[in-house]
Amino acid sequence: MVSLYAKLETWRPYVLSILRIVAALLFLQSGLSKFFGFPAVGPPLVGLITPAAIIETFGSLLLLVGLFTRWAALVMSGEMAFAYFMAHAPKSFYPAVNGGSLAILYCFVFLYLVFAGGGPWSVDRVVLKSD
């Protein structure tokens, strides 16, 4: 059992990078759908949707390459908390009812990245010599 834990521990930093990349790619779809209607048509760019689209698109691109990971993740986590309480929570207390499950999940994944950094496969690690 100890060797399993040791093996898992060696992969931990790389799985962090994979989590960052996959979360960024999934979240990028939200921004692209608002700006370009790809891969699906999003809501019209009015009101708070415009800054949300900017944060989702450019924040996801920063996360994808791991540049300024902690700052981008902080802003994106805040956006998801704001989105949850503004758009989802007023509909119902329960996320399964109000459609806010993804907003909560993204919020906490991004919050984790604020503390964990981008991992070894990131521009932060290679260029800025930080994590």
PDB file of N, CA, C and O in Angstrom, residues 32-92:
ATOM      1  N   LEU A  32     -16.407  31.476 -25.180  1.00  0.00           N
ATOM      2  CA  LEU A  32     -16.508  31.447 -26.641  1.00  0.00           C
ATOM      3  C   LEU A  32     -17.952  31.421 -27.106  1.00  0.00           C
ATOM      4  O   LEU A  32     -18.290  32.026 -28.130  1.00  0.00           O
ATOM      5  N   SER A  33     -18.820  30.743 -26.358  1.00  0.00           N
ATOM      6  CA  SER A  33     -20.221  30.718 -26.772  1.00  0.00           C
ATOM      7  C   SER A  33     -20.858  32.092 -26.618  1.00  0.00           C
ATOM      8  O   SER A  33     -21.719  32.472 -27.416  1.00  0.00           O
ATOM      9  N   LYS A  34     -20.434  32.850 -25.647  1.00  0.00           N
ATOM     10  CA  LYS A  34     -20.970  34.205 -25.470  1.00  0.00           C
ATOM     11  C   LYS A  34     -20.437  35.155 -26.548  1.00  0.00           C
ATOM     12  O   LYS A  34     -21.171  35.976 -27.069  1.00  0.00           O
ATOM     13  N   PHE A  35     -19.147  35.049 -26.857  1.00  0.00           N
ATOM     14  CA  PHE A  35     -18.546  35.947 -27.848  1.00  0.00           C
ATOM     15  C   PHE A  35     -18.850  35.557 -29.287  1.00  0.00           C
ATOM     16  O   PHE A  35     -19.170  36.402 -30.112  1.00  0.00           O
ATOM     17  N   PHE A  36     -18.688  34.282 -29.601  1.00  0.00           N
ATOM     18  CA  PHE A  36     -18.725  33.850 -31.000  1.00  0.00           C
ATOM     19  C   PHE A  36     -19.854  32.878 -31.337  1.00  0.00           C
ATOM     20  O   PHE A  36     -19.959  32.450 -32.483  1.00  0.00           O
ATOM     21  N   GLY A  37     -20.631  32.475 -30.345  1.00  0.00           N
ATOM     22  CA  GLY A  37     -21.673  31.501 -30.599  1.00  0.00           C
ATOM     23  C   GLY A  37     -21.127  30.121 -30.904  1.00  0.00           C
ATOM     24  O   GLY A  37     -21.778  29.315 -31.555  1.00  0.00           O
ATOM     25  N   PHE A  38     -19.912  29.833 -30.429  1.00  0.00           N
ATOM     26  CA  PHE A  38     -19.269  28.545 -30.663  1.00  0.00           C
ATOM     27  C   PHE A  38     -18.824  27.968 -29.324  1.00  0.00           C
ATOM     28  O   PHE A  38     -18.256  28.702 -28.529  1.00  0.00           O
ATOM     29  N   PRO A  39     -19.036  26.747 -29.043  1.00  0.00           N
ATOM     30  CA  PRO A  39     -19.636  25.679 -29.826  1.00  0.00           C
ATOM     31  C   PRO A  39     -21.160  25.696 -29.805  1.00  0.00           C
ATOM     32  O   PRO A  39     -21.789  24.918 -30.522  1.00  0.00           O
ATOM     33  N   ALA A  40     -21.756  26.553 -28.999  1.00  0.00           N
ATOM     34  CA  ALA A  40     -23.212  26.708 -28.983  1.00  0.00           C
ATOM     35  C   ALA A  40     -23.511  28.194 -28.804  1.00  0.00           C
ATOM     36  O   ALA A  40     -22.696  28.936 -28.270  1.00  0.00           O
ATOM     37  N   VAL A  41     -24.652  28.606 -29.243  1.00  0.00           N
ATOM     38  CA  VAL A  41     -25.026  30.014 -29.121  1.00  0.00           C
ATOM     39  C   VAL A  41     -25.275  30.333 -27.653  1.00  0.00           C
ATOM     40  O   VAL A  41     -25.999  29.636 -26.957  1.00  0.00           O
ATOM     41  N   GLY A  42     -24.615  31.393 -27.189  1.00  0.00           N
ATOM     42  CA  GLY A  42     -24.772  31.826 -25.807  1.00  0.00           C
ATOM     43  C   GLY A  42     -25.720  32.998 -25.709  1.00  0.00           C
ATOM     44  O   GLY A  42     -26.313  33.424 -26.700  1.00  0.00           O
ATOM     45  N   PRO A  43     -25.856  33.535 -24.513  1.00  0.00           N
ATOM     46  CA  PRO A  43     -26.746  34.680 -24.322  1.00  0.00           C
ATOM     47  C   PRO A  43     -26.192  35.920 -25.018  1.00  0.00           C
ATOM     48  O   PRO A  43     -24.986  36.013 -25.279  1.00  0.00           O
ATOM     49  N   PRO A  44     -27.044  36.892 -25.309  1.00  0.00           N
ATOM     50  CA  PRO A  44     -26.556  38.131 -25.930  1.00  0.00           C
ATOM     51  C   PRO A  44     -25.635  38.900 -24.980  1.00  0.00           C
ATOM     52  O   PRO A  44     -25.795  38.821 -23.762  1.00  0.00           O
ATOM     53  N   LEU A  45     -24.678  39.603 -25.559  1.00  0.00           N
ATOM     54  CA  LEU A  45     -23.701  40.346 -24.762  1.00  0.00           C
ATOM     55  C   LEU A  45     -24.310  41.664 -24.259  1.00  0.00           C
ATOM     56  O   LEU A  45     -24.049  42.739 -24.807  1.00  0.00           O
ATOM     57  N   VAL A  46     -25.083  41.577 -23.215  1.00  0.00           N
ATOM     58  CA  VAL A  46     -25.671  42.767 -22.594  1.00  0.00           C
ATOM     59  C   VAL A  46     -25.455  42.682 -21.095  1.00  0.00           C
ATOM     60  O   VAL A  46     -25.359  41.602 -20.522  1.00  0.00           O
ATOM     61  N   GLY A  47     -25.355  43.828 -20.466  1.00  0.00           N
ATOM     62  CA  GLY A  47     -25.230  43.892 -19.013  1.00  0.00           C
ATOM     63  C   GLY A  47     -23.989  43.184 -18.501  1.00  0.00           C
ATOM     64  O   GLY A  47     -22.888  43.368 -19.019  1.00  0.00           O
ATOM     65  N   LEU A  48     -24.178  42.361 -17.485  1.00  0.00           N
ATOM     66  CA  LEU A  48     -23.065  41.671 -16.839  1.00  0.00           C
ATOM     67  C   LEU A  48     -22.531  40.498 -17.651  1.00  0.00           C
ATOM     68  O   LEU A  48     -21.497  39.927 -17.307  1.00  0.00           O
ATOM     69  N   ILE A  49     -23.206  40.153 -18.730  1.00  0.00           N
ATOM     70  CA  ILE A  49     -22.738  39.047 -19.572  1.00  0.00           C
ATOM     71  C   ILE A  49     -21.431  39.424 -20.274  1.00  0.00           C
ATOM     72  O   ILE A  49     -20.556  38.576 -20.478  1.00  0.00           O
ATOM     73  N   THR A  50     -21.267  40.691 -20.626  1.00  0.00           N
ATOM     74  CA  THR A  50     -20.051  41.121 -21.328  1.00  0.00           C
ATOM     75  C   THR A  50     -18.799  40.936 -20.472  1.00  0.00           C
ATOM     76  O   THR A  50     -17.837  40.293 -20.923  1.00  0.00           O
ATOM     77  N   PRO A  51     -18.749  41.482 -19.247  1.00  0.00           N
ATOM     78  CA  PRO A  51     -17.541  41.217 -18.445  1.00  0.00           C
ATOM     79  C   PRO A  51     -17.367  39.735 -18.121  1.00  0.00           C
ATOM     80  O   PRO A  51     -16.235  39.251 -18.031  1.00  0.00           O
ATOM     81  N   ALA A  52     -18.464  39.011 -17.962  1.00  0.00           N
ATOM     82  CA  ALA A  52     -18.359  37.570 -17.714  1.00  0.00           C
ATOM     83  C   ALA A  52     -17.698  36.874 -18.904  1.00  0.00           C
ATOM     84  O   ALA A  52     -16.829  36.011 -18.726  1.00  0.00           O
ATOM     85  N   ALA A  53     -18.089  37.251 -20.114  1.00  0.00           N
ATOM     86  CA  ALA A  53     -17.505  36.649 -21.314  1.00  0.00           C
ATOM     87  C   ALA A  53     -16.012  36.958 -21.419  1.00  0.00           C
ATOM     88  O   ALA A  53     -15.217  36.095 -21.802  1.00  0.00           O
ATOM     89  N   ILE A  54     -15.636  38.169 -21.063  1.00  0.00           N
ATOM     90  CA  ILE A  54     -14.217  38.557 -21.100  1.00  0.00           C
ATOM     91  C   ILE A  54     -13.419  37.736 -20.088  1.00  0.00           C
ATOM     92  O   ILE A  54     -12.363  37.184 -20.406  1.00  0.00           O
ATOM     93  N   ILE A  55     -13.938  37.655 -18.857  1.00  0.00           N
ATOM     94  CA  ILE A  55     -13.248  36.882 -17.817  1.00  0.00           C
ATOM     95  C   ILE A  55     -13.157  35.415 -18.223  1.00  0.00           C
ATOM     96  O   ILE A  55     -12.100  34.790 -18.077  1.00  0.00           O
ATOM     97  N   GLU A  56     -14.241  34.862 -18.727  1.00  0.00           N
ATOM     98  CA  GLU A  56     -14.256  33.447 -19.078  1.00  0.00           C
ATOM     99  C   GLU A  56     -13.317  33.128 -20.232  1.00  0.00           C
ATOM    100  O   GLU A  56     -12.620  32.115 -20.210  1.00  0.00           O
ATOM    101  N   THR A  57     -13.269  34.000 -21.227  1.00  0.00           N
ATOM    102  CA  THR A  57     -12.412  33.742 -22.392  1.00  0.00           C
ATOM    103  C   THR A  57     -10.939  33.955 -22.061  1.00  0.00           C
ATOM    104  O   THR A  57     -10.115  33.048 -22.231  1.00  0.00           O
ATOM    105  N   PHE A  58     -10.597  35.146 -21.593  1.00  0.00           N
ATOM    106  CA  PHE A  58      -9.184  35.445 -21.363  1.00  0.00           C
ATOM    107  C   PHE A  58      -8.640  34.739 -20.125  1.00  0.00           C
ATOM    108  O   PHE A  58      -7.485  34.307 -20.109  1.00  0.00           O
ATOM    109  N   GLY A  59      -9.472  34.599 -19.103  1.00  0.00           N
ATOM    110  CA  GLY A  59      -9.041  33.843 -17.929  1.00  0.00           C
ATOM    111  C   GLY A  59      -8.772  32.392 -18.271  1.00  0.00           C
ATOM    112  O   GLY A  59      -7.791  31.807 -17.812  1.00  0.00           O
ATOM    113  N   SER A  60      -9.640  31.803 -19.086  1.00  0.00           N
ATOM    114  CA  SER A  60      -9.439  30.408 -19.497  1.00  0.00           C
ATOM    115  C   SER A  60      -8.167  30.250 -20.317  1.00  0.00           C
ATOM    116  O   SER A  60      -7.440  29.260 -20.162  1.00  0.00           O
ATOM    117  N   LEU A  61      -7.890  31.208 -21.189  1.00  0.00           N
ATOM    118  CA  LEU A  61      -6.661  31.129 -21.988  1.00  0.00           C
ATOM    119  C   LEU A  61      -5.421  31.236 -21.102  1.00  0.00           C
ATOM    120  O   LEU A  61      -4.430  30.525 -21.315  1.00  0.00           O
ATOM    121  N   LEU A  62      -5.480  32.113 -20.099  1.00  0.00           N
ATOM    122  CA  LEU A  62      -4.361  32.216 -19.152  1.00  0.00           C
ATOM    123  C   LEU A  62      -4.192  30.915 -18.373  1.00  0.00           C
ATOM    124  O   LEU A  62      -3.071  30.427 -18.196  1.00  0.00           O
ATOM    125  N   LEU A  63      -5.304  30.354 -17.908  1.00  0.00           N
ATOM    126  CA  LEU A  63      -5.233  29.081 -17.178  1.00  0.00           C
ATOM    127  C   LEU A  63      -4.735  27.956 -18.071  1.00  0.00           C
ATOM    128  O   LEU A  63      -3.982  27.096 -17.623  1.00  0.00           O
ATOM    129  N   LEU A  64      -5.180  27.952 -19.304  1.00  0.00           N
ATOM    130  CA  LEU A  64      -4.806  26.893 -20.229  1.00  0.00           C
ATOM    131  C   LEU A  64      -3.295  26.770 -20.359  1.00  0.00           C
ATOM    132  O   LEU A  64      -2.740  25.666 -20.303  1.00  0.00           O
ATOM    133  N   VAL A  65      -2.618  27.891 -20.505  1.00  0.00           N
ATOM    134  CA  VAL A  65      -1.158  27.862 -20.640  1.00  0.00           C
ATOM    135  C   VAL A  65      -0.456  27.966 -19.291  1.00  0.00           C
ATOM    136  O   VAL A  65       0.757  27.782 -19.203  1.00  0.00           O
ATOM    137  N   GLY A  66      -1.212  28.288 -18.248  1.00  0.00           N
ATOM    138  CA  GLY A  66      -0.617  28.386 -16.922  1.00  0.00           C
ATOM    139  C   GLY A  66       0.148  29.675 -16.703  1.00  0.00           C
ATOM    140  O   GLY A  66       1.179  29.688 -16.037  1.00  0.00           O
ATOM    141  N   LEU A  67      -0.354  30.768 -17.257  1.00  0.00           N
ATOM    142  CA  LEU A  67       0.286  32.077 -17.089  1.00  0.00           C
ATOM    143  C   LEU A  67      -0.533  32.894 -16.092  1.00  0.00           C
ATOM    144  O   LEU A  67      -1.740  33.055 -16.281  1.00  0.00           O
ATOM    145  N   PHE A  68       0.123  33.409 -15.058  1.00  0.00           N
ATOM    146  CA  PHE A  68      -0.566  34.125 -13.978  1.00  0.00           C
ATOM    147  C   PHE A  68      -1.723  33.283 -13.436  1.00  0.00           C
ATOM    148  O   PHE A  68      -2.824  33.783 -13.204  1.00  0.00           O
ATOM    149  N   THR A  69      -1.448  32.016 -13.248  1.00  0.00           N
ATOM    150  CA  THR A  69      -2.476  31.043 -12.878  1.00  0.00           C
ATOM    151  C   THR A  69      -3.236  31.453 -11.628  1.00  0.00           C
ATOM    152  O   THR A  69      -4.471  31.422 -11.596  1.00  0.00           O
ATOM    153  N   ARG A  70      -2.522  31.831 -10.596  1.00  0.00           N
ATOM    154  CA  ARG A  70      -3.185  32.141  -9.321  1.00  0.00           C
ATOM    155  C   ARG A  70      -4.100  33.348  -9.452  1.00  0.00           C
ATOM    156  O   ARG A  70      -5.204  33.354  -8.920  1.00  0.00           O
ATOM    157  N   TRP A  71      -3.659  34.376 -10.140  1.00  0.00           N
ATOM    158  CA  TRP A  71      -4.481  35.581 -10.306  1.00  0.00           C
ATOM    159  C   TRP A  71      -5.692  35.311 -11.182  1.00  0.00           C
ATOM    160  O   TRP A  71      -6.812  35.739 -10.874  1.00  0.00           O
ATOM    161  N   ALA A  72      -5.469  34.606 -12.282  1.00  0.00           N
ATOM    162  CA  ALA A  72      -6.588  34.273 -13.171  1.00  0.00           C
ATOM    163  C   ALA A  72      -7.609  33.402 -12.443  1.00  0.00           C
ATOM    164  O   ALA A  72      -8.820  33.640 -12.531  1.00  0.00           O
ATOM    165  N   ALA A  73      -7.135  32.425 -11.706  1.00  0.00           N
ATOM    166  CA  ALA A  73      -8.037  31.538 -10.977  1.00  0.00           C
ATOM    167  C   ALA A  73      -8.802  32.297  -9.894  1.00  0.00           C
ATOM    168  O   ALA A  73      -9.985  32.013  -9.659  1.00  0.00           O
ATOM    169  N   LEU A  74      -8.160  33.261  -9.259  1.00  0.00           N
ATOM    170  CA  LEU A  74      -8.842  34.059  -8.239  1.00  0.00           C
ATOM    171  C   LEU A  74     -10.004  34.845  -8.838  1.00  0.00           C
ATOM    172  O   LEU A  74     -11.117  34.844  -8.305  1.00  0.00           O
ATOM    173  N   VAL A  75      -9.751  35.493  -9.956  1.00  0.00           N
ATOM    174  CA  VAL A  75     -10.797  36.278 -10.616  1.00  0.00           C
ATOM    175  C   VAL A  75     -11.920  35.355 -11.096  1.00  0.00           C
ATOM    176  O   VAL A  75     -13.109  35.655 -10.930  1.00  0.00           O
ATOM    177  N   MET A  76     -11.553  34.212 -11.671  1.00  0.00           N
ATOM    178  CA  MET A  76     -12.561  33.291 -12.198  1.00  0.00           C
ATOM    179  C   MET A  76     -13.371  32.647 -11.076  1.00  0.00           C
ATOM    180  O   MET A  76     -14.578  32.437 -11.219  1.00  0.00           O
ATOM    181  N   SER A  77     -12.743  32.357  -9.957  1.00  0.00           N
ATOM    182  CA  SER A  77     -13.468  31.817  -8.812  1.00  0.00           C
ATOM    183  C   SER A  77     -14.475  32.843  -8.296  1.00  0.00           C
ATOM    184  O   SER A  77     -15.631  32.503  -8.007  1.00  0.00           O
ATOM    185  N   GLY A  78     -14.039  34.088  -8.210  1.00  0.00           N
ATOM    186  CA  GLY A  78     -14.946  35.155  -7.791  1.00  0.00           C
ATOM    187  C   GLY A  78     -16.104  35.340  -8.754  1.00  0.00           C
ATOM    188  O   GLY A  78     -17.248  35.562  -8.332  1.00  0.00           O
ATOM    189  N   GLU A  79     -15.816  35.248 -10.034  1.00  0.00           N
ATOM    190  CA  GLU A  79     -16.892  35.375 -11.026  1.00  0.00           C
ATOM    191  C   GLU A  79     -17.936  34.277 -10.852  1.00  0.00           C
ATOM    192  O   GLU A  79     -19.144  34.522 -10.921  1.00  0.00           O
ATOM    193  N   MET A  80     -17.471  33.060 -10.596  1.00  0.00           N
ATOM    194  CA  MET A  80     -18.409  31.953 -10.435  1.00  0.00           C
ATOM    195  C   MET A  80     -19.224  32.087  -9.148  1.00  0.00           C
ATOM    196  O   MET A  80     -20.415  31.768  -9.131  1.00  0.00           O
ATOM    197  N   ALA A  81     -18.611  32.578  -8.082  1.00  0.00           N
ATOM    198  CA  ALA A  81     -19.373  32.813  -6.854  1.00  0.00           C
ATOM    199  C   ALA A  81     -20.426  33.890  -7.097  1.00  0.00           C
ATOM    200  O   ALA A  81     -21.589  33.748  -6.699  1.00  0.00           O
ATOM    201  N   PHE A  82     -20.018  34.955  -7.768  1.00  0.00           N
ATOM    202  CA  PHE A  82     -20.944  36.049  -8.099  1.00  0.00           C
ATOM    203  C   PHE A  82     -22.080  35.540  -8.982  1.00  0.00           C
ATOM    204  O   PHE A  82     -23.259  35.836  -8.735  1.00  0.00           O
ATOM    205  N   ALA A  83     -21.741  34.754  -9.999  1.00  0.00           N
ATOM    206  CA  ALA A  83     -22.754  34.214 -10.906  1.00  0.00           C
ATOM    207  C   ALA A  83     -23.732  33.317 -10.155  1.00  0.00           C
ATOM    208  O   ALA A  83     -24.940  33.366 -10.401  1.00  0.00           O
ATOM    209  N   TYR A  84     -23.206  32.520  -9.243  1.00  0.00           N
ATOM    210  CA  TYR A  84     -24.090  31.628  -8.499  1.00  0.00           C
ATOM    211  C   TYR A  84     -25.099  32.430  -7.675  1.00  0.00           C
ATOM    212  O   TYR A  84     -26.293  32.166  -7.715  1.00  0.00           O
ATOM    213  N   PHE A  85     -24.608  33.397  -6.922  1.00  0.00           N
ATOM    214  CA  PHE A  85     -25.507  34.135  -6.034  1.00  0.00           C
ATOM    215  C   PHE A  85     -26.415  35.115  -6.776  1.00  0.00           C
ATOM    216  O   PHE A  85     -27.504  35.422  -6.304  1.00  0.00           O
ATOM    217  N   MET A  86     -26.000  35.576  -7.940  1.00  0.00           N
ATOM    218  CA  MET A  86     -26.840  36.494  -8.709  1.00  0.00           C
ATOM    219  C   MET A  86     -27.861  35.759  -9.578  1.00  0.00           C
ATOM    220  O   MET A  86     -29.011  36.186  -9.676  1.00  0.00           O
ATOM    221  N   ALA A  87     -27.444  34.673 -10.214  1.00  0.00           N
ATOM    222  CA  ALA A  87     -28.308  34.026 -11.208  1.00  0.00           C
ATOM    223  C   ALA A  87     -28.967  32.738 -10.722  1.00  0.00           C
ATOM    224  O   ALA A  87     -30.070  32.426 -11.150  1.00  0.00           O
ATOM    225  N   HIS A  88     -28.306  31.999  -9.858  1.00  0.00           N
ATOM    226  CA  HIS A  88     -28.813  30.673  -9.510  1.00  0.00           C
ATOM    227  C   HIS A  88     -29.508  30.634  -8.147  1.00  0.00           C
ATOM    228  O   HIS A  88     -30.614  30.107  -8.035  1.00  0.00           O
ATOM    229  N   ALA A  89     -28.853  31.147  -7.130  1.00  0.00           N
ATOM    230  CA  ALA A  89     -29.388  31.045  -5.767  1.00  0.00           C
ATOM    231  C   ALA A  89     -30.784  31.640  -5.598  1.00  0.00           C
ATOM    232  O   ALA A  89     -31.579  31.075  -4.849  1.00  0.00           O
ATOM    233  N   PRO A  90     -31.125  32.751  -6.267  1.00  0.00           N
ATOM    234  CA  PRO A  90     -32.485  33.277  -6.088  1.00  0.00           C
ATOM    235  C   PRO A  90     -33.585  32.322  -6.568  1.00  0.00           C
ATOM    236  O   PRO A  90     -34.723  32.423  -6.111  1.00  0.00           O
ATOM    237  N   LYS A  91     -33.238  31.390  -7.448  1.00  0.00           N
ATOM    238  CA  LYS A  91     -34.249  30.464  -7.974  1.00  0.00           C
ATOM    239  C   LYS A  91     -34.615  29.382  -6.963  1.00  0.00           C
ATOM    240  O   LYS A  91     -35.762  28.941  -6.924  1.00  0.00           O
ATOM    241  N   SER A  92     -33.635  28.928  -6.196  1.00  0.00           N
ATOM    242  CA  SER A  92     -33.865  27.867  -5.217  1.00  0.00           C
ATOM    243  C   SER A  92     -32.628  27.731  -4.346  1.00  0.00           C
ATOM    244  O   SER A  92     -31.516  28.098  -4.756  1.00  0.00           O
TER     245      SER A  92
END
